[in-house]
Amino acid sequence: MINSILKKGLALIIASATTFGAMSQDIKIEHLSPSHTFIRLTGADKKLLLPIQESVDDAKINVIVDGKLERTFYARLARNKTDFTVPFDISPYKGKNIILEVVSPHNRTSLREAQDDAAWEELRLVDEFDTTNREKFRPLFHHTPEYGWMNDPNGMFYKDGVWHLYYQWNPYGSKWQNMTWGHSTSTDLVNWQHHPAAILPNGLGTVFSGSSAIDTENSAGFGKDAVLAMYTSAGDNQTQSLAVSHDNGETFEIYPGNPVITLESEARDPNMFWNPETKLWTLILAHALDHEMLIFTSPDMKEWTLQSSFGKGFGAQKGVWECPDLMEIEVENTGEKKWVLICNINPDGPFGGSGIQYFTGDFDGKKFIVDTDDNGNVPTKWLDYGKDNYALVSWSDAPDGRHPVIGWMSNWQYAADVPTTQFRSANTLPAEMNVFKGTDGQYYASLKPVREIDSMRGSLTVNVRKTSVSKSPKKYSLPSVNKGICEISLNIDPKKSKEVSLTLSNPRGEQVIMSYEVESGTLSFNREKSGHVDFSKDFPVETKAPVFGKTKNLSLRIFIDTSSIEIFGNNGRFAMTNLVFPNEPYSTLSISSADGSAEISDFKIYSLTPNN
Ligand code: FRU
C-alpha cells in the first residue's frame, strides 16, 4: 500500500520519463507515457517471468538489444491479477543492454493508471522456469506443450528411429498468438520429449503451419539428408517459406531467398513430398478462402510451378480450407492403391466448427482426379465424427509404408476457452491411416491407433469373454490408477435389440453416453452432462458416426485420457474424438440395451501407463 502511494506521488512529480519501482537490481521499470513502458534488464543466463492475465488484450513487446530492435512479440500482461506466468529467455543477450518496450493495448489517459498494472510488481528473473504440471485436465498419454497455447501439428517427419512433431505454439500465453514451431520428439509415438522451439517468427512474419521432409537426393543442394521444412510466413499477407535443418530437425536456418511461393490471395499450410516417379517435389497448398487446393511441383524446393487446382465446388465449401495433405495408400485386401487428399475445414465441420474432410482419387504427378459415386457426384467424406480432431496431417518418411497421422484435439469454436490455463490443447493419439472399400463400392479412409499404443497397456481390470445385457445396466469399474485413464475394447452383437448404450459416469452424476442405434447404423456420443460444459454453447452437443459395418455387429476401442475420449470403431472404419472435462474421473462403465437383450464379447478394460 505504502509502496503504491509512494509510486503515485512520484508519478505526479516527475514528468514523462519516470524511473521508479525497481523490482530487483536486475529489473527496472520506466513508464514513458500512459501506454508506453520500458522494462530494462540486466542479469545473464536468466528468464524473465511475464505475468499473464488471460482476459485482457495483448500488449506489443519490442525487444531492444543494444539499441537495435531484435524482435517483437505479444503478451496479455496482467492488469489486475496474474493468472500464470510465462518465461522470456534473456540468456541469448548476455552482457548486452536489454530493453523490453511494452506498448499497452489499454486506452489510458494518465501515467498513474499505467503504473497500477499488476504486471510490474510481479515481474521476476529466475534461473529456471518451473514446468511442473499444475493442471487437472492435462492428459497423461497425449502430447501437450509444456506450457502455452498449441494448435496444428506441423512438419512431422521420421528419421533414424525418431518421430519429430512440431506444432503451432504460443510460448507467451495460452491463447493463439506469436505463432512459432514448437518441437517434440518420440521414439515410440507415446512418450514425448520437449525441445526448444525450432522456427521462430522472423522478418517475413510469424510461422504458420507447414510440413517437413528429408532431402534424400540432395535436390535442394543443402546436402544429402538435410531436413527441409516449408511453412507459411504470416506477415501482411501469407507467403510460403523454406527452411533447412542440418542437425536432424533441432534447429532450422531460414532460406534467404524466401518467400519461395507468393500468391495474390490467402494461401497457406504447404505440405510437400518427394515424388520418386517424377523426380520432383510435389506441394499442396490451401487456397483458403477460394475453397480449393493448389498443386505445385519443383525440382529443388525453390522454383515452384503451379500445376493444377482441385476442389472448387466439391465437398464442404462453406468453411475456410486449411492444412492439406496428399498421400498414396494401399487399399485393404485389394492390392489397389488410392490417393487421399486431406482437407481440414473451419468452420462447417460435421458438428459445427472445425472438421476434417477428405477426398479419394488418383494423382498423376500434377493433377488430382477425384472419385465420384455412381451418379457422378463427389461425396463429402469425414475422417472423424467427433468435434475435436482438426488440422490432421501425416508424418513424412515413415518406415514400412506406414501412414501415421496426428491431429490437434480441439475445435476453433472453443479451443481458447477450455478449462485449462497453464497449457491449452493436446494432440490426438497418433493413428495409422488406411483405405478400405465400403459396401457401397466407395473408397474410405480409416484411422486406427498406431500399434505402439498397445505398449501402454497395464493390468487387465475387466476381462469378459461373453455376457448378455438388457434394459437394466450392467456396471463395471474403470481402473482407479492414473486418474482412471484406460482402454476399453469390446464387441457388440445387438441381436434383436434396437439400441445398445455405454455410459461412463462418476459419483457426481456426470456422464457421457455412447449409443449404438442399430437401425440407423450409427454411434452417438453425448457429452451434455459430462462435467464442465458451459464455457461455450458449442461444446455440449451430440456427435454421431456411421459405423460402416458389414453386419450389425460393432467392435469398439475407446481410449479415455483425463479430458478426452477417442473411439475407433469396426477396426478403424470410423473414428470419433471428443473432449470432456469431468470434475472427477469417470469411474463406472454401464452397459444396457433397449427393446431386447444384446451380447457383449471380448470385453476388456486395460489400465494404461505411459513408460515415462
Ligand atoms: C489451422 C490454421 C492454419 C494456420 C494456423 C495458424 O488451424 O488456421 O491454416 O496455418 O492455423 O496458427
JSON list of C-alpha atoms in Angstrom, two decimals, residues 231-397:
[
{"chain": "A", "resi": 231, "resn": "TYR", "atom": "CA", "xyz": [5.76, -23.20, -43.83]},
{"chain": "A", "resi": 232, "resn": "THR", "atom": "CA", "xyz": [3.61, -20.15, -44.26]},
{"chain": "A", "resi": 233, "resn": "SER", "atom": "CA", "xyz": [5.13, -16.82, -43.32]},
{"chain": "A", "resi": 234, "resn": "ALA", "atom": "CA", "xyz": [2.24, -14.81, -41.94]},
{"chain": "A", "resi": 235, "resn": "GLY", "atom": "CA", "xyz": [3.15, -11.17, -42.43]},
{"chain": "A", "resi": 236, "resn": "ASP", "atom": "CA", "xyz": [0.99, -8.56, -44.08]},
{"chain": "A", "resi": 237, "resn": "ASN", "atom": "CA", "xyz": [-0.01, -11.34, -46.42]},
{"chain": "A", "resi": 238, "resn": "GLN", "atom": "CA", "xyz": [0.65, -15.09, -46.42]},
{"chain": "A", "resi": 239, "resn": "THR", "atom": "CA", "xyz": [3.66, -16.35, -48.37]},
{"chain": "A", "resi": 240, "resn": "GLN", "atom": "CA", "xyz": [5.44, -19.69, -48.38]},
{"chain": "A", "resi": 241, "resn": "SER", "atom": "CA", "xyz": [8.93, -20.08, -46.94]},
{"chain": "A", "resi": 242, "resn": "LEU", "atom": "CA", "xyz": [11.65, -22.71, -46.96]},
{"chain": "A", "resi": 243, "resn": "ALA", "atom": "CA", "xyz": [13.94, -23.61, -44.04]},
{"chain": "A", "resi": 244, "resn": "VAL", "atom": "CA", "xyz": [16.67, -26.23, -43.74]},
{"chain": "A", "resi": 245, "resn": "SER", "atom": "CA", "xyz": [17.99, -28.21, -40.81]},
{"chain": "A", "resi": 246, "resn": "HIS", "atom": "CA", "xyz": [21.44, -29.79, -40.69]},
{"chain": "A", "resi": 247, "resn": "ASP", "atom": "CA", "xyz": [21.00, -31.19, -37.19]},
{"chain": "A", "resi": 248, "resn": "ASN", "atom": "CA", "xyz": [18.07, -33.57, -37.70]},
{"chain": "A", "resi": 249, "resn": "GLY", "atom": "CA", "xyz": [15.38, -31.02, -37.03]},
{"chain": "A", "resi": 250, "resn": "GLU", "atom": "CA", "xyz": [16.71, -29.43, -33.82]},
{"chain": "A", "resi": 251, "resn": "THR", "atom": "CA", "xyz": [17.33, -26.03, -35.42]},
{"chain": "A", "resi": 252, "resn": "PHE", "atom": "CA", "xyz": [16.43, -24.59, -38.83]},
{"chain": "A", "resi": 253, "resn": "GLU", "atom": "CA", "xyz": [18.12, -21.99, -41.00]},
{"chain": "A", "resi": 254, "resn": "ILE", "atom": "CA", "xyz": [15.71, -19.78, -42.88]},
{"chain": "A", "resi": 255, "resn": "TYR", "atom": "CA", "xyz": [16.37, -19.76, -46.63]},
{"chain": "A", "resi": 256, "resn": "PRO", "atom": "CA", "xyz": [17.50, -16.22, -47.55]},
{"chain": "A", "resi": 257, "resn": "GLY", "atom": "CA", "xyz": [15.62, -16.35, -50.89]},
{"chain": "A", "resi": 258, "resn": "ASN", "atom": "CA", "xyz": [12.23, -16.58, -49.15]},
{"chain": "A", "resi": 259, "resn": "PRO", "atom": "CA", "xyz": [9.40, -16.39, -49.94]},
{"chain": "A", "resi": 260, "resn": "VAL", "atom": "CA", "xyz": [9.51, -19.20, -52.50]},
{"chain": "A", "resi": 261, "resn": "ILE", "atom": "CA", "xyz": [5.79, -19.06, -53.34]},
{"chain": "A", "resi": 262, "resn": "THR", "atom": "CA", "xyz": [3.65, -15.92, -53.37]},
{"chain": "A", "resi": 263, "resn": "LEU", "atom": "CA", "xyz": [0.04, -15.51, -54.43]},
{"chain": "A", "resi": 264, "resn": "GLU", "atom": "CA", "xyz": [-2.28, -12.56, -54.53]},
{"chain": "A", "resi": 265, "resn": "SER", "atom": "CA", "xyz": [-4.85, -14.25, -52.33]},
{"chain": "A", "resi": 266, "resn": "GLU", "atom": "CA", "xyz": [-4.75, -16.05, -48.98]},
{"chain": "A", "resi": 267, "resn": "ALA", "atom": "CA", "xyz": [-2.93, -19.39, -49.26]},
{"chain": "A", "resi": 268, "resn": "ARG", "atom": "CA", "xyz": [-1.25, -21.40, -46.54]},
{"chain": "A", "resi": 269, "resn": "ASP", "atom": "CA", "xyz": [-0.08, -24.61, -44.91]},
{"chain": "A", "resi": 270, "resn": "PRO", "atom": "CA", "xyz": [2.23, -26.06, -47.64]},
{"chain": "A", "resi": 271, "resn": "ASN", "atom": "CA", "xyz": [2.52, -29.82, -47.48]},
{"chain": "A", "resi": 272, "resn": "MET", "atom": "CA", "xyz": [5.15, -31.41, -49.69]},
{"chain": "A", "resi": 273, "resn": "PHE", "atom": "CA", "xyz": [6.67, -34.76, -50.56]},
{"chain": "A", "resi": 274, "resn": "TRP", "atom": "CA", "xyz": [9.31, -36.05, -52.95]},
{"chain": "A", "resi": 275, "resn": "ASN", "atom": "CA", "xyz": [7.73, -37.91, -55.85]},
{"chain": "A", "resi": 276, "resn": "PRO", "atom": "CA", "xyz": [10.25, -40.58, -56.89]},
{"chain": "A", "resi": 277, "resn": "GLU", "atom": "CA", "xyz": [8.38, -41.17, -60.17]},
{"chain": "A", "resi": 278, "resn": "THR", "atom": "CA", "xyz": [8.53, -37.60, -61.46]},
{"chain": "A", "resi": 279, "resn": "LYS", "atom": "CA", "xyz": [11.75, -36.77, -59.55]},
{"chain": "A", "resi": 280, "resn": "LEU", "atom": "CA", "xyz": [10.04, -33.61, -58.41]},
{"chain": "A", "resi": 281, "resn": "TRP", "atom": "CA", "xyz": [8.80, -32.22, -55.13]},
{"chain": "A", "resi": 282, "resn": "THR", "atom": "CA", "xyz": [5.01, -32.06, -55.05]},
{"chain": "A", "resi": 283, "resn": "LEU", "atom": "CA", "xyz": [3.40, -29.45, -52.84]},
{"chain": "A", "resi": 284, "resn": "ILE", "atom": "CA", "xyz": [-0.22, -28.98, -51.94]},
{"chain": "A", "resi": 285, "resn": "LEU", "atom": "CA", "xyz": [-1.29, -25.60, -50.65]},
{"chain": "A", "resi": 286, "resn": "ALA", "atom": "CA", "xyz": [-4.62, -24.50, -49.19]},
{"chain": "A", "resi": 287, "resn": "HIS", "atom": "CA", "xyz": [-6.13, -21.67, -51.21]},
{"chain": "A", "resi": 288, "resn": "ALA", "atom": "CA", "xyz": [-8.03, -20.90, -48.07]},
{"chain": "A", "resi": 289, "resn": "LEU", "atom": "CA", "xyz": [-10.85, -18.53, -49.00]},
{"chain": "A", "resi": 290, "resn": "ASP", "atom": "CA", "xyz": [-11.18, -19.89, -52.54]},
{"chain": "A", "resi": 291, "resn": "HIS", "atom": "CA", "xyz": [-12.10, -23.32, -51.08]},
{"chain": "A", "resi": 292, "resn": "GLU", "atom": "CA", "xyz": [-9.63, -25.23, -53.19]},
{"chain": "A", "resi": 293, "resn": "MET", "atom": "CA", "xyz": [-6.18, -26.79, -53.00]},
{"chain": "A", "resi": 294, "resn": "LEU", "atom": "CA", "xyz": [-3.34, -25.77, -55.32]},
{"chain": "A", "resi": 295, "resn": "ILE", "atom": "CA", "xyz": [-0.78, -28.31, -56.51]},
{"chain": "A", "resi": 296, "resn": "PHE", "atom": "CA", "xyz": [2.77, -27.20, -57.32]},
{"chain": "A", "resi": 297, "resn": "THR", "atom": "CA", "xyz": [5.92, -29.04, -58.37]},
{"chain": "A", "resi": 298, "resn": "SER", "atom": "CA", "xyz": [9.58, -28.15, -58.03]},
{"chain": "A", "resi": 299, "resn": "PRO", "atom": "CA", "xyz": [12.92, -29.79, -58.83]},
{"chain": "A", "resi": 300, "resn": "ASP", "atom": "CA", "xyz": [14.71, -28.03, -55.97]},
{"chain": "A", "resi": 301, "resn": "MET", "atom": "CA", "xyz": [12.18, -26.63, -53.45]},
{"chain": "A", "resi": 302, "resn": "LYS", "atom": "CA", "xyz": [13.00, -23.10, -54.56]},
{"chain": "A", "resi": 303, "resn": "GLU", "atom": "CA", "xyz": [11.41, -22.71, -58.01]},
{"chain": "A", "resi": 304, "resn": "TRP", "atom": "CA", "xyz": [7.78, -23.80, -57.91]},
{"chain": "A", "resi": 305, "resn": "THR", "atom": "CA", "xyz": [5.36, -24.29, -60.83]},
{"chain": "A", "resi": 306, "resn": "LEU", "atom": "CA", "xyz": [1.60, -24.26, -60.30]},
{"chain": "A", "resi": 307, "resn": "GLN", "atom": "CA", "xyz": [0.30, -27.42, -61.99]},
{"chain": "A", "resi": 308, "resn": "SER", "atom": "CA", "xyz": [-3.37, -27.60, -61.08]},
{"chain": "A", "resi": 309, "resn": "SER", "atom": "CA", "xyz": [-6.05, -26.82, -58.57]},
{"chain": "A", "resi": 310, "resn": "PHE", "atom": "CA", "xyz": [-8.62, -29.07, -57.00]},
{"chain": "A", "resi": 311, "resn": "GLY", "atom": "CA", "xyz": [-11.77, -28.61, -55.02]},
{"chain": "A", "resi": 312, "resn": "LYS", "atom": "CA", "xyz": [-13.89, -25.69, -56.18]},
{"chain": "A", "resi": 313, "resn": "GLY", "atom": "CA", "xyz": [-17.48, -26.80, -55.72]},
{"chain": "A", "resi": 314, "resn": "PHE", "atom": "CA", "xyz": [-16.60, -30.14, -54.11]},
{"chain": "A", "resi": 315, "resn": "GLY", "atom": "CA", "xyz": [-17.26, -31.33, -50.56]},
{"chain": "A", "resi": 316, "resn": "ALA", "atom": "CA", "xyz": [-17.99, -28.94, -47.72]},
{"chain": "A", "resi": 317, "resn": "GLN", "atom": "CA", "xyz": [-17.46, -25.48, -49.13]},
{"chain": "A", "resi": 318, "resn": "LYS", "atom": "CA", "xyz": [-18.65, -23.03, -46.51]},
{"chain": "A", "resi": 319, "resn": "GLY", "atom": "CA", "xyz": [-15.60, -23.12, -44.29]},
{"chain": "A", "resi": 320, "resn": "VAL", "atom": "CA", "xyz": [-12.05, -21.97, -44.97]},
{"chain": "A", "resi": 321, "resn": "TRP", "atom": "CA", "xyz": [-9.86, -24.70, -46.47]},
{"chain": "A", "resi": 322, "resn": "GLU", "atom": "CA", "xyz": [-6.68, -25.33, -44.48]},
{"chain": "A", "resi": 323, "resn": "CYS", "atom": "CA", "xyz": [-3.92, -27.83, -43.70]},
{"chain": "A", "resi": 324, "resn": "PRO", "atom": "CA", "xyz": [-3.92, -30.16, -46.72]},
{"chain": "A", "resi": 325, "resn": "ASP", "atom": "CA", "xyz": [-2.12, -33.46, -47.15]},
{"chain": "A", "resi": 326, "resn": "LEU", "atom": "CA", "xyz": [-1.87, -35.79, -50.12]},
{"chain": "A", "resi": 327, "resn": "MET", "atom": "CA", "xyz": [-0.69, -39.39, -49.92]},
{"chain": "A", "resi": 328, "resn": "GLU", "atom": "CA", "xyz": [-0.91, -42.68, -51.76]},
{"chain": "A", "resi": 329, "resn": "ILE", "atom": "CA", "xyz": [-2.22, -45.58, -49.70]},
{"chain": "A", "resi": 330, "resn": "GLU", "atom": "CA", "xyz": [-2.84, -49.26, -50.44]},
{"chain": "A", "resi": 331, "resn": "VAL", "atom": "CA", "xyz": [-6.47, -50.31, -50.31]},
{"chain": "A", "resi": 332, "resn": "GLU", "atom": "CA", "xyz": [-7.03, -53.04, -47.69]},
{"chain": "A", "resi": 333, "resn": "ASN", "atom": "CA", "xyz": [-7.37, -56.53, -49.16]},
{"chain": "A", "resi": 334, "resn": "THR", "atom": "CA", "xyz": [-7.43, -55.43, -52.80]},
{"chain": "A", "resi": 335, "resn": "GLY", "atom": "CA", "xyz": [-3.84, -54.68, -53.82]},
{"chain": "A", "resi": 336, "resn": "GLU", "atom": "CA", "xyz": [-5.08, -51.42, -55.39]},
{"chain": "A", "resi": 337, "resn": "LYS", "atom": "CA", "xyz": [-3.70, -48.02, -54.45]},
{"chain": "A", "resi": 338, "resn": "LYS", "atom": "CA", "xyz": [-5.60, -44.80, -53.91]},
{"chain": "A", "resi": 339, "resn": "TRP", "atom": "CA", "xyz": [-4.61, -41.21, -53.28]},
{"chain": "A", "resi": 340, "resn": "VAL", "atom": "CA", "xyz": [-6.16, -39.50, -50.29]},
{"chain": "A", "resi": 341, "resn": "LEU", "atom": "CA", "xyz": [-6.38, -35.71, -50.24]},
{"chain": "A", "resi": 342, "resn": "ILE", "atom": "CA", "xyz": [-6.96, -34.33, -46.76]},
{"chain": "A", "resi": 343, "resn": "CYS", "atom": "CA", "xyz": [-8.71, -31.01, -46.47]},
{"chain": "A", "resi": 344, "resn": "ASN", "atom": "CA", "xyz": [-9.22, -29.58, -43.00]},
{"chain": "A", "resi": 345, "resn": "ILE", "atom": "CA", "xyz": [-12.04, -27.04, -42.91]},
{"chain": "A", "resi": 346, "resn": "ASN", "atom": "CA", "xyz": [-13.17, -24.47, -40.42]},
{"chain": "A", "resi": 347, "resn": "PRO", "atom": "CA", "xyz": [-15.99, -23.73, -39.78]},
{"chain": "A", "resi": 348, "resn": "ASP", "atom": "CA", "xyz": [-18.58, -26.06, -41.45]},
{"chain": "A", "resi": 349, "resn": "GLY", "atom": "CA", "xyz": [-17.31, -29.27, -39.81]},
{"chain": "A", "resi": 350, "resn": "PRO", "atom": "CA", "xyz": [-19.91, -32.04, -39.40]},
{"chain": "A", "resi": 351, "resn": "PHE", "atom": "CA", "xyz": [-20.96, -30.87, -35.90]},
{"chain": "A", "resi": 352, "resn": "GLY", "atom": "CA", "xyz": [-20.05, -27.19, -36.19]},
{"chain": "A", "resi": 353, "resn": "GLY", "atom": "CA", "xyz": [-16.66, -25.51, -36.22]},
{"chain": "A", "resi": 354, "resn": "SER", "atom": "CA", "xyz": [-13.60, -27.46, -37.27]},
{"chain": "A", "resi": 355, "resn": "GLY", "atom": "CA", "xyz": [-13.63, -30.77, -39.15]},
{"chain": "A", "resi": 356, "resn": "ILE", "atom": "CA", "xyz": [-11.55, -32.97, -41.45]},
{"chain": "A", "resi": 357, "resn": "GLN", "atom": "CA", "xyz": [-12.94, -33.83, -44.84]},
{"chain": "A", "resi": 358, "resn": "TYR", "atom": "CA", "xyz": [-11.06, -35.89, -47.36]},
{"chain": "A", "resi": 359, "resn": "PHE", "atom": "CA", "xyz": [-11.32, -36.95, -50.98]},
{"chain": "A", "resi": 360, "resn": "THR", "atom": "CA", "xyz": [-10.13, -40.19, -52.54]},
{"chain": "A", "resi": 361, "resn": "GLY", "atom": "CA", "xyz": [-8.93, -40.37, -56.12]},
{"chain": "A", "resi": 362, "resn": "ASP", "atom": "CA", "xyz": [-5.92, -40.68, -58.39]},
{"chain": "A", "resi": 363, "resn": "PHE", "atom": "CA", "xyz": [-2.91, -38.46, -58.88]},
{"chain": "A", "resi": 364, "resn": "ASP", "atom": "CA", "xyz": [-0.75, -38.31, -62.00]},
{"chain": "A", "resi": 365, "resn": "GLY", "atom": "CA", "xyz": [2.03, -36.19, -60.51]},
{"chain": "A", "resi": 366, "resn": "LYS", "atom": "CA", "xyz": [0.32, -32.95, -61.50]},
{"chain": "A", "resi": 367, "resn": "LYS", "atom": "CA", "xyz": [-3.41, -33.30, -61.08]},
{"chain": "A", "resi": 368, "resn": "PHE", "atom": "CA", "xyz": [-5.72, -34.92, -58.53]},
{"chain": "A", "resi": 369, "resn": "ILE", "atom": "CA", "xyz": [-8.67, -36.72, -60.14]},
{"chain": "A", "resi": 370, "resn": "VAL", "atom": "CA", "xyz": [-11.38, -37.24, -57.57]},
{"chain": "A", "resi": 371, "resn": "ASP", "atom": "CA", "xyz": [-13.52, -40.39, -57.20]},
{"chain": "A", "resi": 372, "resn": "THR", "atom": "CA", "xyz": [-17.22, -39.96, -57.90]},
{"chain": "A", "resi": 373, "resn": "ASP", "atom": "CA", "xyz": [-20.18, -42.07, -56.85]},
{"chain": "A", "resi": 374, "resn": "ASP", "atom": "CA", "xyz": [-22.46, -43.97, -59.26]},
{"chain": "A", "resi": 375, "resn": "ASN", "atom": "CA", "xyz": [-24.31, -40.75, -60.07]},
{"chain": "A", "resi": 376, "resn": "GLY", "atom": "CA", "xyz": [-21.15, -38.87, -60.90]},
{"chain": "A", "resi": 377, "resn": "ASN", "atom": "CA", "xyz": [-21.27, -36.84, -57.67]},
{"chain": "A", "resi": 378, "resn": "VAL", "atom": "CA", "xyz": [-18.37, -36.27, -55.32]},
{"chain": "A", "resi": 379, "resn": "PRO", "atom": "CA", "xyz": [-19.44, -37.43, -51.87]},
{"chain": "A", "resi": 380, "resn": "THR", "atom": "CA", "xyz": [-18.35, -35.45, -48.78]},
{"chain": "A", "resi": 381, "resn": "LYS", "atom": "CA", "xyz": [-16.34, -37.78, -46.56]},
{"chain": "A", "resi": 382, "resn": "TRP", "atom": "CA", "xyz": [-15.29, -37.10, -42.97]},
{"chain": "A", "resi": 383, "resn": "LEU", "atom": "CA", "xyz": [-12.29, -38.57, -41.23]},
{"chain": "A", "resi": 384, "resn": "ASP", "atom": "CA", "xyz": [-13.51, -38.10, -37.67]},
{"chain": "A", "resi": 385, "resn": "TYR", "atom": "CA", "xyz": [-17.07, -37.90, -36.38]},
{"chain": "A", "resi": 386, "resn": "GLY", "atom": "CA", "xyz": [-16.33, -36.08, -33.13]},
{"chain": "A", "resi": 387, "resn": "LYS", "atom": "CA", "xyz": [-15.85, -32.37, -32.58]},
{"chain": "A", "resi": 388, "resn": "ASP", "atom": "CA", "xyz": [-12.22, -32.42, -31.55]},
{"chain": "A", "resi": 389, "resn": "ASN", "atom": "CA", "xyz": [-9.88, -33.60, -34.26]},
{"chain": "A", "resi": 390, "resn": "TYR", "atom": "CA", "xyz": [-8.56, -30.91, -36.55]},
{"chain": "A", "resi": 391, "resn": "ALA", "atom": "CA", "xyz": [-5.58, -29.97, -38.73]},
{"chain": "A", "resi": 392, "resn": "LEU", "atom": "CA", "xyz": [-4.71, -33.65, -39.01]},
{"chain": "A", "resi": 393, "resn": "VAL", "atom": "CA", "xyz": [-1.71, -34.39, -41.27]},
{"chain": "A", "resi": 394, "resn": "SER", "atom": "CA", "xyz": [0.76, -37.25, -41.73]},
{"chain": "A", "resi": 395, "resn": "TRP", "atom": "CA", "xyz": [4.38, -37.95, -40.84]},
{"chain": "A", "resi": 396, "resn": "SER", "atom": "CA", "xyz": [6.68, -37.91, -43.83]},
{"chain": "A", "resi": 397, "resn": "ASP", "atom": "CA", "xyz": [9.38, -40.53, -44.41]}
]
